[in-house]
CSV table of C-alpha atoms and ligand atoms in Angstrom, one decimal:
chain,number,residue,atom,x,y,z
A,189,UNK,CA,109.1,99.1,-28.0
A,190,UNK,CA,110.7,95.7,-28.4
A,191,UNK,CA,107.9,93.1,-28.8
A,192,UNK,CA,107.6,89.8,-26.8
A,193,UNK,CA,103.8,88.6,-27.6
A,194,UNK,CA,104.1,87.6,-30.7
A,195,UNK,CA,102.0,84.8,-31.8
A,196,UNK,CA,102.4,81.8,-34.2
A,197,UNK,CA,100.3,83.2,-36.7
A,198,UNK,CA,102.0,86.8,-36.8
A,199,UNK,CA,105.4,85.3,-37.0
A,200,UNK,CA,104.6,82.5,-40.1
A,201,UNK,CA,102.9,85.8,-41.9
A,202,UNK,CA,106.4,87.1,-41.6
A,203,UNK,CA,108.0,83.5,-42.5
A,204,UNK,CA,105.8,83.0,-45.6
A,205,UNK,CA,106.0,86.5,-47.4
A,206,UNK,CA,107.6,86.9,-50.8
A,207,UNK,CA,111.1,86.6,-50.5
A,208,UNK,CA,112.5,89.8,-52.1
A,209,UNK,CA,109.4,91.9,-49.7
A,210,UNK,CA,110.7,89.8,-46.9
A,211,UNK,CA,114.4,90.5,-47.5
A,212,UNK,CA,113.8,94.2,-47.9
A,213,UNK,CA,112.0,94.3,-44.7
A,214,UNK,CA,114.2,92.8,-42.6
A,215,UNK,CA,116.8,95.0,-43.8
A,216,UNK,CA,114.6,97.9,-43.0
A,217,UNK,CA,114.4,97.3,-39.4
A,218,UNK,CA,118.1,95.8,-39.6
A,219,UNK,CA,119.0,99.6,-39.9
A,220,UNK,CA,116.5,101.0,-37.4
A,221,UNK,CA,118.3,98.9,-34.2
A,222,UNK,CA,121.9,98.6,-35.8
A,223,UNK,CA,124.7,99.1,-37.8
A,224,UNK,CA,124.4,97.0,-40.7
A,225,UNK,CA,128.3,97.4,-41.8
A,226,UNK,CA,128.6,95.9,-38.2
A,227,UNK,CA,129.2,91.8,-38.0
A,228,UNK,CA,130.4,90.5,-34.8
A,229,UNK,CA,133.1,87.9,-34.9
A,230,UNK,CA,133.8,85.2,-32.7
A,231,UNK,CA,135.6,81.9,-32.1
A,232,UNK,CA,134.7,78.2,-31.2
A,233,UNK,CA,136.8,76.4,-29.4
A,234,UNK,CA,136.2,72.6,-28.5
A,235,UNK,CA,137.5,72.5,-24.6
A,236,UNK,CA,136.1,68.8,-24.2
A,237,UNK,CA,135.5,66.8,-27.2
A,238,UNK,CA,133.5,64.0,-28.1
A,239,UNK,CA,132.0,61.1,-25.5
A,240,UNK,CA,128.7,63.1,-25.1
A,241,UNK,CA,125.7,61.0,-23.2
A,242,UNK,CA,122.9,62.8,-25.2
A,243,UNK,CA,121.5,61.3,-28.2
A,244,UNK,CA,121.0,64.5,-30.0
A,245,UNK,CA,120.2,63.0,-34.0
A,246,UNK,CA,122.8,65.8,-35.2
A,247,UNK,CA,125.8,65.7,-33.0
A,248,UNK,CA,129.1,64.2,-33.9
A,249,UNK,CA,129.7,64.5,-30.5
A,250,UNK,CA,127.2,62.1,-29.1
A,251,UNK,CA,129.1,58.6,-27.8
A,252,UNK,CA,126.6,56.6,-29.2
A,253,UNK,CA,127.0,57.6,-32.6
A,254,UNK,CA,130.2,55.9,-34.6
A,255,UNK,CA,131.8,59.5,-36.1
A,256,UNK,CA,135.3,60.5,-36.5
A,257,UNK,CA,135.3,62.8,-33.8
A,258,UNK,CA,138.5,62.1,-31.6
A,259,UNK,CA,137.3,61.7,-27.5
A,260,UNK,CA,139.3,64.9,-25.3
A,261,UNK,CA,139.2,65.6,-21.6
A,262,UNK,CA,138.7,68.7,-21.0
A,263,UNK,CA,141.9,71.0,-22.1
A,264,UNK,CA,144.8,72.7,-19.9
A,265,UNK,CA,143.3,76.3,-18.6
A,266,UNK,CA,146.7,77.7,-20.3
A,267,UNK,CA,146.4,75.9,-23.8
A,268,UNK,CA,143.0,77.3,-23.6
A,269,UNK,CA,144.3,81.1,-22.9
A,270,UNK,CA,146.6,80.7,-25.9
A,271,UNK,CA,143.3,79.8,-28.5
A,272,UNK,CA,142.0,82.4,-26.9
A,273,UNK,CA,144.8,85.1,-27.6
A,274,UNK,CA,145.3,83.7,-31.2
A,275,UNK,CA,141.6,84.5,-31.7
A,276,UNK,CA,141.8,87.9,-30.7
A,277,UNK,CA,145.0,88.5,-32.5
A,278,UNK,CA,142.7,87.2,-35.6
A,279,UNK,CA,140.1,89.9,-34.6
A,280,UNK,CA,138.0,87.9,-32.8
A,281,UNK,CA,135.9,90.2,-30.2
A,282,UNK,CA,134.1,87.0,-28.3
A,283,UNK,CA,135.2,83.7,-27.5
A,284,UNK,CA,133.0,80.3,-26.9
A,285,UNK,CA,134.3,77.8,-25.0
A,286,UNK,CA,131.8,74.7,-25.7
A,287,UNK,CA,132.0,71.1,-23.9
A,288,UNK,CA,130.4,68.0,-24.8
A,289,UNK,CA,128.7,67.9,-21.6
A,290,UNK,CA,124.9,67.0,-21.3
A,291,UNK,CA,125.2,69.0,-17.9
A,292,UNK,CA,127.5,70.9,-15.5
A,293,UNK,CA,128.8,69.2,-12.5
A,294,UNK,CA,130.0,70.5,-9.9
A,295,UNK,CA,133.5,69.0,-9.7
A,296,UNK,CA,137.6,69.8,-10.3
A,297,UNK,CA,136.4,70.4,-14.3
A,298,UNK,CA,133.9,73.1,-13.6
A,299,UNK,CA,136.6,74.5,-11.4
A,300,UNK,CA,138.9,74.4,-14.2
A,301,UNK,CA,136.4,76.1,-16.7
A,302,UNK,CA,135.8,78.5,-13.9
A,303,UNK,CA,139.5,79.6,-14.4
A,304,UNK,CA,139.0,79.6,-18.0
A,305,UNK,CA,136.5,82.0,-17.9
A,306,UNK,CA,138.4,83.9,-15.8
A,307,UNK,CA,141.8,84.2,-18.1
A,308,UNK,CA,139.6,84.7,-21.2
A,309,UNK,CA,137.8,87.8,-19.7
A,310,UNK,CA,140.8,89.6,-18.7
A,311,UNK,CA,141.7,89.9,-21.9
A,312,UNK,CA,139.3,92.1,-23.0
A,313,UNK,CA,137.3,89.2,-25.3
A,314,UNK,CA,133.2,88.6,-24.7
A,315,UNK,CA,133.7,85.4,-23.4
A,316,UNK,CA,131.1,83.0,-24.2
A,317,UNK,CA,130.5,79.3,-23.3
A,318,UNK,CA,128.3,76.6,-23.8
A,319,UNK,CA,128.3,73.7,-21.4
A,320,UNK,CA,125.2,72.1,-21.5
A,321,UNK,CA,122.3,72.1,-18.8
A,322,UNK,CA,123.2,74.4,-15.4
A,323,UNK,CA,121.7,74.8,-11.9
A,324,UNK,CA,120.9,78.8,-10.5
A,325,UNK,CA,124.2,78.4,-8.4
A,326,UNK,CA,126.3,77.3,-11.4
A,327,UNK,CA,125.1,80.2,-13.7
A,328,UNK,CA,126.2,82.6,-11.0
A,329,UNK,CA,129.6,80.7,-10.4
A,330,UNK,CA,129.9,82.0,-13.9
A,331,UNK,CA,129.0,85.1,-14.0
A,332,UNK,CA,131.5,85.9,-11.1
A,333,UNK,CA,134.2,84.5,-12.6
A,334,UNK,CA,133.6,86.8,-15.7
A,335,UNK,CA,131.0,84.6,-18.6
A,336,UNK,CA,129.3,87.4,-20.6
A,337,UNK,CA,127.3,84.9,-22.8
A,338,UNK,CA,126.0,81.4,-22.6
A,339,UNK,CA,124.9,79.4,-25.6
A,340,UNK,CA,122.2,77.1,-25.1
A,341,UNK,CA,120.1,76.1,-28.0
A,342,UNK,CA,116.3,75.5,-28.0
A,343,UNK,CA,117.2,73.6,-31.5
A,344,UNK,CA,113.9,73.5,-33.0
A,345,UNK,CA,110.3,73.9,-31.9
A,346,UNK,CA,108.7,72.1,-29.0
A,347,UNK,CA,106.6,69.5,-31.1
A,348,UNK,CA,109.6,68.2,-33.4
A,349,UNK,CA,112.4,68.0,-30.4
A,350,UNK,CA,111.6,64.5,-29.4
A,351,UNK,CA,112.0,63.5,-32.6
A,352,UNK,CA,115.9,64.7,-32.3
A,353,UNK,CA,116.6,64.6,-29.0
A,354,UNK,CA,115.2,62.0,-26.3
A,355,UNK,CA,117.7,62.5,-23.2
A,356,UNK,CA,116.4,65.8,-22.1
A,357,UNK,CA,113.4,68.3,-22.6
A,358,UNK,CA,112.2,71.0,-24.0
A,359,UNK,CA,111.3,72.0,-20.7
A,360,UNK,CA,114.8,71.3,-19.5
A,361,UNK,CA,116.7,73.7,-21.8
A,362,UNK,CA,114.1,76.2,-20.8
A,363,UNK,CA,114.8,76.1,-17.3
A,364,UNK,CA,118.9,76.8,-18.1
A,365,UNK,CA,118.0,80.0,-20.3
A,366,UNK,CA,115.8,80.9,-17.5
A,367,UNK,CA,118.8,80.3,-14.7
A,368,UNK,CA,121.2,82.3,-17.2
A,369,UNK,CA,119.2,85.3,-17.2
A,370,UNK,CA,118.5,85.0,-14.0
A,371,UNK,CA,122.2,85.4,-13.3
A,372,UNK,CA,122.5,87.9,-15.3
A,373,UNK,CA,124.3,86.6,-18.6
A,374,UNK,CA,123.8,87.4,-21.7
A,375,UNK,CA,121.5,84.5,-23.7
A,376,UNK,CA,122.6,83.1,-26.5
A,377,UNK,CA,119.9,80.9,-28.5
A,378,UNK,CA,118.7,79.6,-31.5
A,379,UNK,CA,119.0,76.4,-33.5
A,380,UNK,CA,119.2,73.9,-36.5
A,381,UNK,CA,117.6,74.1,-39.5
A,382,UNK,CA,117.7,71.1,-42.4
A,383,UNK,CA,116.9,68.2,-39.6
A,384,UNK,CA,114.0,67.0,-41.1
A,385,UNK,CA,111.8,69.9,-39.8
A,386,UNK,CA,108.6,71.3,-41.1
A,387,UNK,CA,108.2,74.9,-42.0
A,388,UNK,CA,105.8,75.0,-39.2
A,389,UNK,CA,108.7,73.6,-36.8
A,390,UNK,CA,110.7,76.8,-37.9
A,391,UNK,CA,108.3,79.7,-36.8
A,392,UNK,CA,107.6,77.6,-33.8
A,393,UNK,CA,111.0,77.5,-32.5
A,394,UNK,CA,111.2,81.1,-33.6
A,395,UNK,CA,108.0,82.4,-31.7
A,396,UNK,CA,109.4,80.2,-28.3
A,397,UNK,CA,112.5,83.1,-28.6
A,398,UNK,CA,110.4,85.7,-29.7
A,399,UNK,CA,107.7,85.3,-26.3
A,400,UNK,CA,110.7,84.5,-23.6
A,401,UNK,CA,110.0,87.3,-21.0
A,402,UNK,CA,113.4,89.2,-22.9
A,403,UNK,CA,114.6,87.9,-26.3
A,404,UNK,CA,117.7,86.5,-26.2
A,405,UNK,CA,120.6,88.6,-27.1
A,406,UNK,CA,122.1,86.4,-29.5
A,407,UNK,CA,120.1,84.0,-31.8
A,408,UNK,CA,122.5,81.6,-33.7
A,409,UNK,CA,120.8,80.1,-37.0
A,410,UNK,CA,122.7,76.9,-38.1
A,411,UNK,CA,122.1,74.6,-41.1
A,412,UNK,CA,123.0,71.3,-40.3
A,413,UNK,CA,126.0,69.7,-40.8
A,414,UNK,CA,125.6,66.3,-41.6
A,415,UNK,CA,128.3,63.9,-40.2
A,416,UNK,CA,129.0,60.7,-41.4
A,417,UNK,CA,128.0,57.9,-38.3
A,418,UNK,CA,125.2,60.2,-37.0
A,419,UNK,CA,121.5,59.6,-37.3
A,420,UNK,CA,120.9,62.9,-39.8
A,421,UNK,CA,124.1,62.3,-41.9
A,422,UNK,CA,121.7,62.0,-45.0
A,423,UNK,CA,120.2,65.4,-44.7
A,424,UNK,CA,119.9,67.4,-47.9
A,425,UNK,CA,121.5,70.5,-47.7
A,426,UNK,CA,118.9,73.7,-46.9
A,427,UNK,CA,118.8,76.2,-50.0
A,428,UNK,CA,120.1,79.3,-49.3
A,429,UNK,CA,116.1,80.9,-49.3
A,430,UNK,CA,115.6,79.3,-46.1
A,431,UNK,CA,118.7,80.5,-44.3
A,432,UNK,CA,117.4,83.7,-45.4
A,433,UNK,CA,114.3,83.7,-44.4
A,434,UNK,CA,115.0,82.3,-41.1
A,435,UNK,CA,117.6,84.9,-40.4
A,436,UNK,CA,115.0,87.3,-42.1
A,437,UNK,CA,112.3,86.8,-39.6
A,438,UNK,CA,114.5,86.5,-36.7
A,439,UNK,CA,115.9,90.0,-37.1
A,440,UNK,CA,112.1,91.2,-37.6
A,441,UNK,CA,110.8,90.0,-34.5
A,442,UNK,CA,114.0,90.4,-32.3
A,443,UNK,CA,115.1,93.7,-34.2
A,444,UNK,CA,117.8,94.4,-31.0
A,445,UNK,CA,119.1,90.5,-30.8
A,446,UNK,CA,122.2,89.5,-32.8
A,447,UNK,CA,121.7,87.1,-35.2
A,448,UNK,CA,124.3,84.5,-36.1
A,449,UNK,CA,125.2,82.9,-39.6
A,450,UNK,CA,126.7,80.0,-37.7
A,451,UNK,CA,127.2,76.5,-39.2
A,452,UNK,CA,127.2,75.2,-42.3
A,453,UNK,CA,128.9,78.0,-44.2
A,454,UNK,CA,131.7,76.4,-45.7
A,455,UNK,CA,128.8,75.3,-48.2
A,456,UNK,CA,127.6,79.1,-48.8
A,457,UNK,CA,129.3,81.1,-51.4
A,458,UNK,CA,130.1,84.4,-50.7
A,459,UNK,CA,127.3,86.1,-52.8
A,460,UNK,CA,124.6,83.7,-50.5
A,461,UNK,CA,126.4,84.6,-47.4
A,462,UNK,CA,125.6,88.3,-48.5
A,463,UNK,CA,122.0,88.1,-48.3
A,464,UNK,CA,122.2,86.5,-45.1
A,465,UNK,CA,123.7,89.9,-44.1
A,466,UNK,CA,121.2,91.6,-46.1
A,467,UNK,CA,118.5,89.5,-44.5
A,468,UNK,CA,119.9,90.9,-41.1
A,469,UNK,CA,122.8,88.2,-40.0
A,470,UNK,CA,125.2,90.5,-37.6
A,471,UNK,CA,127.3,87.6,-36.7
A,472,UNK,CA,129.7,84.8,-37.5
A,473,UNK,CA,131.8,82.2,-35.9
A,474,UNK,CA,135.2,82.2,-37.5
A,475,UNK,CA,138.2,80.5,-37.5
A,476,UNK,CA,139.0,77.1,-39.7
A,477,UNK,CA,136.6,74.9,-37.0
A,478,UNK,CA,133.8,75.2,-35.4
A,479,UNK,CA,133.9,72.7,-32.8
A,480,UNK,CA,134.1,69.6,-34.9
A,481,UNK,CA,133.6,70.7,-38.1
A,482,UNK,CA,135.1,72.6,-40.8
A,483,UNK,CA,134.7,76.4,-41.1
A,484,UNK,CA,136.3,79.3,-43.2
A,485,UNK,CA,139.5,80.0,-42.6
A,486,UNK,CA,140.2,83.8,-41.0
A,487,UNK,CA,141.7,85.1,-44.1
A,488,UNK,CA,138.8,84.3,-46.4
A,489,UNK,CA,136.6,86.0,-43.9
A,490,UNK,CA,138.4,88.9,-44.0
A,491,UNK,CA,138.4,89.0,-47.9
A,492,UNK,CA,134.8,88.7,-47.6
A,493,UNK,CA,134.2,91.8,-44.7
A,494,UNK,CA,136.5,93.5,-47.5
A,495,UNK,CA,134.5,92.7,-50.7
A,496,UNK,CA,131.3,93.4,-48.5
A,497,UNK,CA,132.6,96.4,-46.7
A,498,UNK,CA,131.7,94.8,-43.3
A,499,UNK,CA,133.4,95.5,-40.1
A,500,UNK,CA,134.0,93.2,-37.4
A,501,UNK,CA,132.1,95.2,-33.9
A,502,UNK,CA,134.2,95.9,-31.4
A,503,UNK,CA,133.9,93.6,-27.8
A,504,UNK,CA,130.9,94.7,-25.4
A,505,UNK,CA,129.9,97.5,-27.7
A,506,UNK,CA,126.2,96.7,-25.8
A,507,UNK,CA,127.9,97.5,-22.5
A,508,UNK,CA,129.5,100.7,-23.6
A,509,UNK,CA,126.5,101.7,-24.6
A,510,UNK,CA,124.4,100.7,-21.3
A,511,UNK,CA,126.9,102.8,-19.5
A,512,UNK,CA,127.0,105.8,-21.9
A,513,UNK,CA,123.1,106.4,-21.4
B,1951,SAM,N1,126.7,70.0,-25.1
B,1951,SAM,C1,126.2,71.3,-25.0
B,1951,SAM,C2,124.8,71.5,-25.5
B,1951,SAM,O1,124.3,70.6,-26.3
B,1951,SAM,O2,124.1,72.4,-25.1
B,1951,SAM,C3,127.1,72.4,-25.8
B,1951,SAM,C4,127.7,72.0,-27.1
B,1951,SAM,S1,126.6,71.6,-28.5
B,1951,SAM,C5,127.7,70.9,-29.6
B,1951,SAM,C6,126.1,73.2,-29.1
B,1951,SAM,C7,125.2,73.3,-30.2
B,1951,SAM,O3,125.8,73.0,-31.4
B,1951,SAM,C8,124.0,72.4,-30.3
B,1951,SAM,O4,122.9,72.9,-29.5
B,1951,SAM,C9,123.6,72.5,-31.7
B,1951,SAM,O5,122.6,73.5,-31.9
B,1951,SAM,C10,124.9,72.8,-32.4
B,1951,SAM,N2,125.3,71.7,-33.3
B,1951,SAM,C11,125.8,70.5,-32.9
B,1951,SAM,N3,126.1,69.7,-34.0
B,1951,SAM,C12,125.7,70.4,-35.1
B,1951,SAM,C13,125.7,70.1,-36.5
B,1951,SAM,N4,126.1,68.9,-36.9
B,1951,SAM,N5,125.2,71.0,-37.3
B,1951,SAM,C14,124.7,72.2,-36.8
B,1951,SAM,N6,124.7,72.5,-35.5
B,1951,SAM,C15,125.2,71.7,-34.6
B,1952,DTB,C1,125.8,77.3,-32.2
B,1952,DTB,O1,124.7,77.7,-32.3
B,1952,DTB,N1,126.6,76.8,-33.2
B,1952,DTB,C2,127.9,76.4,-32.7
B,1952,DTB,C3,127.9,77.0,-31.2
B,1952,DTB,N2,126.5,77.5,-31.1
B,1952,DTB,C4,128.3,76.2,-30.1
B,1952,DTB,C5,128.2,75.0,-32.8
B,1952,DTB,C6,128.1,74.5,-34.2
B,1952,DTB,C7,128.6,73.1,-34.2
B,1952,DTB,C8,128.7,72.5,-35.6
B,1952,DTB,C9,129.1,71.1,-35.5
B,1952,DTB,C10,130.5,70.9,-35.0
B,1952,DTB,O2,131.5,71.6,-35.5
B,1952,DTB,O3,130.8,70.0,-34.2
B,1953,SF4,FE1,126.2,66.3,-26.3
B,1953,SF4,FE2,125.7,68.9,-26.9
B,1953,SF4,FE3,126.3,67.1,-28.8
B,1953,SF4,FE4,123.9,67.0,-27.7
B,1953,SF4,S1,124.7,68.7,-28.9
B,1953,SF4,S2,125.3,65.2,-28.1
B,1953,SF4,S3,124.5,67.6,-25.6
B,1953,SF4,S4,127.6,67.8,-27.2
C-alpha cells in the first residue's frame, strides 16, 4: 500500500534520523519498488528564454532581475525536433521542453508547442514540459497532442513561498498539478533547496507531495543555483547531507515516485552524487545545460553510470508495465 496521510511529524522523524540509519533505509525500500541499477535520463531544453514576469528570488529567468541570461522567443518546432533527436541519440529516454512563461495562453505559441509535443512523442522519447500555470482545457490540449509529463514545482513549503515568490500562490501551482492529473499526465514535482529555507520548510514541502490524493510520479530535488543579478545569488552552497537526506526521505515516503538529482550537480563530485543514488535518486537531467545553467556534459555521465554500474531506464518502462499486468 502506497501511503498518502502522512503527517508533518512522521515525515521530520524520517528527516531528522541519523544519516548513515537514514541512508540505509531509504535504500531498503529503494529496492522494494525499483531497480536501483536503474537511473532515468533526460534532457532540458530552453524553448523560450529569459523575459519571465514572475519574480521568483531564484530564477535567472525572471525580467526583473539584471542576469546574463540572453531573451528568446519561443524556438522553430523543427530546431526543436533536432535537440530532441540529439538527446535520444545521447541516450536520453525523456525530454523537457521548459518556457519562461508565468502561464499558458492560448495563442499561435501554444499552438506551436502543441506541435512540439507532437514531433517529440513520435519519436519514441517521454516527452516532458514545463510551461508554467495551465487551465483544465490546456492540460488536455496536451495530453492529445502526446505530453507524458508536466513539471511544475511546489518549490518549497507553503509558509516560506511568499518569501520567494510574490506573483502567484501556493494555491495557484496547486490547482495546475491538480488540472494535470486530472488530464491524465504524469506529475512531475518537487523543488529547491539552499534558498534560505528552514529544515522545517523542507519536510513541509515534502509532506504537501507526500498527502496529494496520488504522489507525483516524479519528484525533482534541486539545490540552488545561484546566479549572479538575482535576489539569492549569495546562497551558500547546501552540503551534500542535505541533498541526501532530502532525496532520502523522498524515496521513503513516495517509495514508487522517481526521484531526480536535478540542479546543482556540476558542484557534486562523483563519489557525493553516489550516495544520492544510494539515498534513492533514480533520475538525472543530462546534457551540458540545464535550461540556463551549466550541467555535466553526456560523456562524464556516462563515465559515471560506468564507474557506478548504473543504467539509463528505458522510455515508458511504467507504461509497459501498466499494460503487461
Ligand atoms: N516558468 C515555468 C515555471 O516556473 O513553472 C517553468 C520553468 S521554471 C525555470 C522550472 C523550475 O526550475 C522552477 O520551478 C525551479 O524549481 C527550477 N529552477 C529555476 N531556477 C533555478 C535555480 N537557479 N536553481 C535551481 N532550480 C531552479
Ligand atoms: C526542475 O525541477 N529542474 C529543472 C526542470 N525542473 C525544469 C530546471 C533547473 C533549472 C536550473 C537553472 C537554470 O538552468 O536556468
Ligand atoms: Fe518565470 Fe518559471 Fe523563472 Fe519563475 S521559475 S521566473 S515562472 S521562468
Amino acid at each position: 500500500m502506497i501511503k498518502t496521510d502522512w503527517t508533518r511529524e512522521e515525515i521530520s522523524e524520517i528527516y531528522h534520523t541519523p544519516v548513515l540509519e537514514l541512508i540505509y533505509k531509504a535504500a531498503t525500500v529503494h529496492r522494494e519498488f525499483n531497480d536501483a541499477q536503474e537511473v532515468q535520463v533526460c534532457t532540458l531544453l530552453s524553448v523560450k528564454t529569459g523575459g519571465c514576469p514572475e519574480d521568483c528570488a531564484y530564477c535567472p529567468q525572471a525580467a526583473r532581475y539584471h542576469t546574463d541570461v540572453k531573451v528568446h522567443k519561443l524556438m522553430e518546432v523543427e530546431e526543436v525536433i533536432g535537440k530532441a533527436l540529439e538527446a535520444k541519440e545521447a541516450g536520453s529516454t525523456r525530454f523537457c521542453m521548459g518556457a519562461a512563461w508565468r502561464e499558458v495562453r492560448d495563442n499561435r505559441d501554444f499552438d506551436k508547442v502543441l506541435e512540439m509535443v507532437k514531433g517529440v512523442s513520435t519519436m519514441g522519447m517521454e516527452v516532458c514540459c514545463t510551461l508554467g500555470m495551465l487551465t483544465h482545457e490546456q492540460a488536455n490540449k496536451l495530453k492529445e497532442a502526446g505530453l507524458y509529463a508536466y513539471n511544475h514545482n511546489l518549490d518549497t513549503s507553503e509558509e516560506f513561498y511568499g518569501d520567494v515568490i510574490t506573483t502567484r500562490t501556493y494555491k495557484d501551482r496547486l490547482e495546475t498539478l491538480e488540472n494535470v492529473r486530472g488530464a491524465k499526465i504524469s506529475v512531475c514535482s518537487g523543488g529547491i533547496i539552499g534558498m534560505g529555507e528552514k529544515e522545517g520548510d523542507r519536510i513541509g514541502m515534502l509532506h504537501t507531495l507526500a498527502t496529494l490524493p496520488e504522489h507525483p510520479e516524479s519528484v525533482p530535488v534541486n539545490a540552488l543555483v545561484p546566479v549572479e543579478g538575482t535576489p539569492l545569488e549569495d546562497q551558500e552552497k547546501v552540503s551534500v547531507w542535505e541533498m541526501v537526506r532530502m532525496i532520502a526521505t523522498a524515496r521513503i515516503i513516495m517509495p514508487k515516485a522517481m526521484v531526480r538529482l536535478s540542479a546543482g550537480r556540476v558542484r557534486m563530485t562523483l563519489e557525493e552524487q553516489a550516495l544520492c543514488f544510494l539515498a534513492g535518486a533514480n533520475s538525472i537531467f543530462a546534457g551540458d545545460k540545464l535550461l540556463t545553467t551549466p550541467n555535466p556534459a553526456y560523456i562524464q555521465d556516462k563515465e559515471m553510470f560506468q564507474a557506478l554500474n548504473l543504467r539509463p531506464r528505458e522510455a515508458y518502462k511504467n507504461l509497459a508495465r501498466a499494460t503487461v499486468s
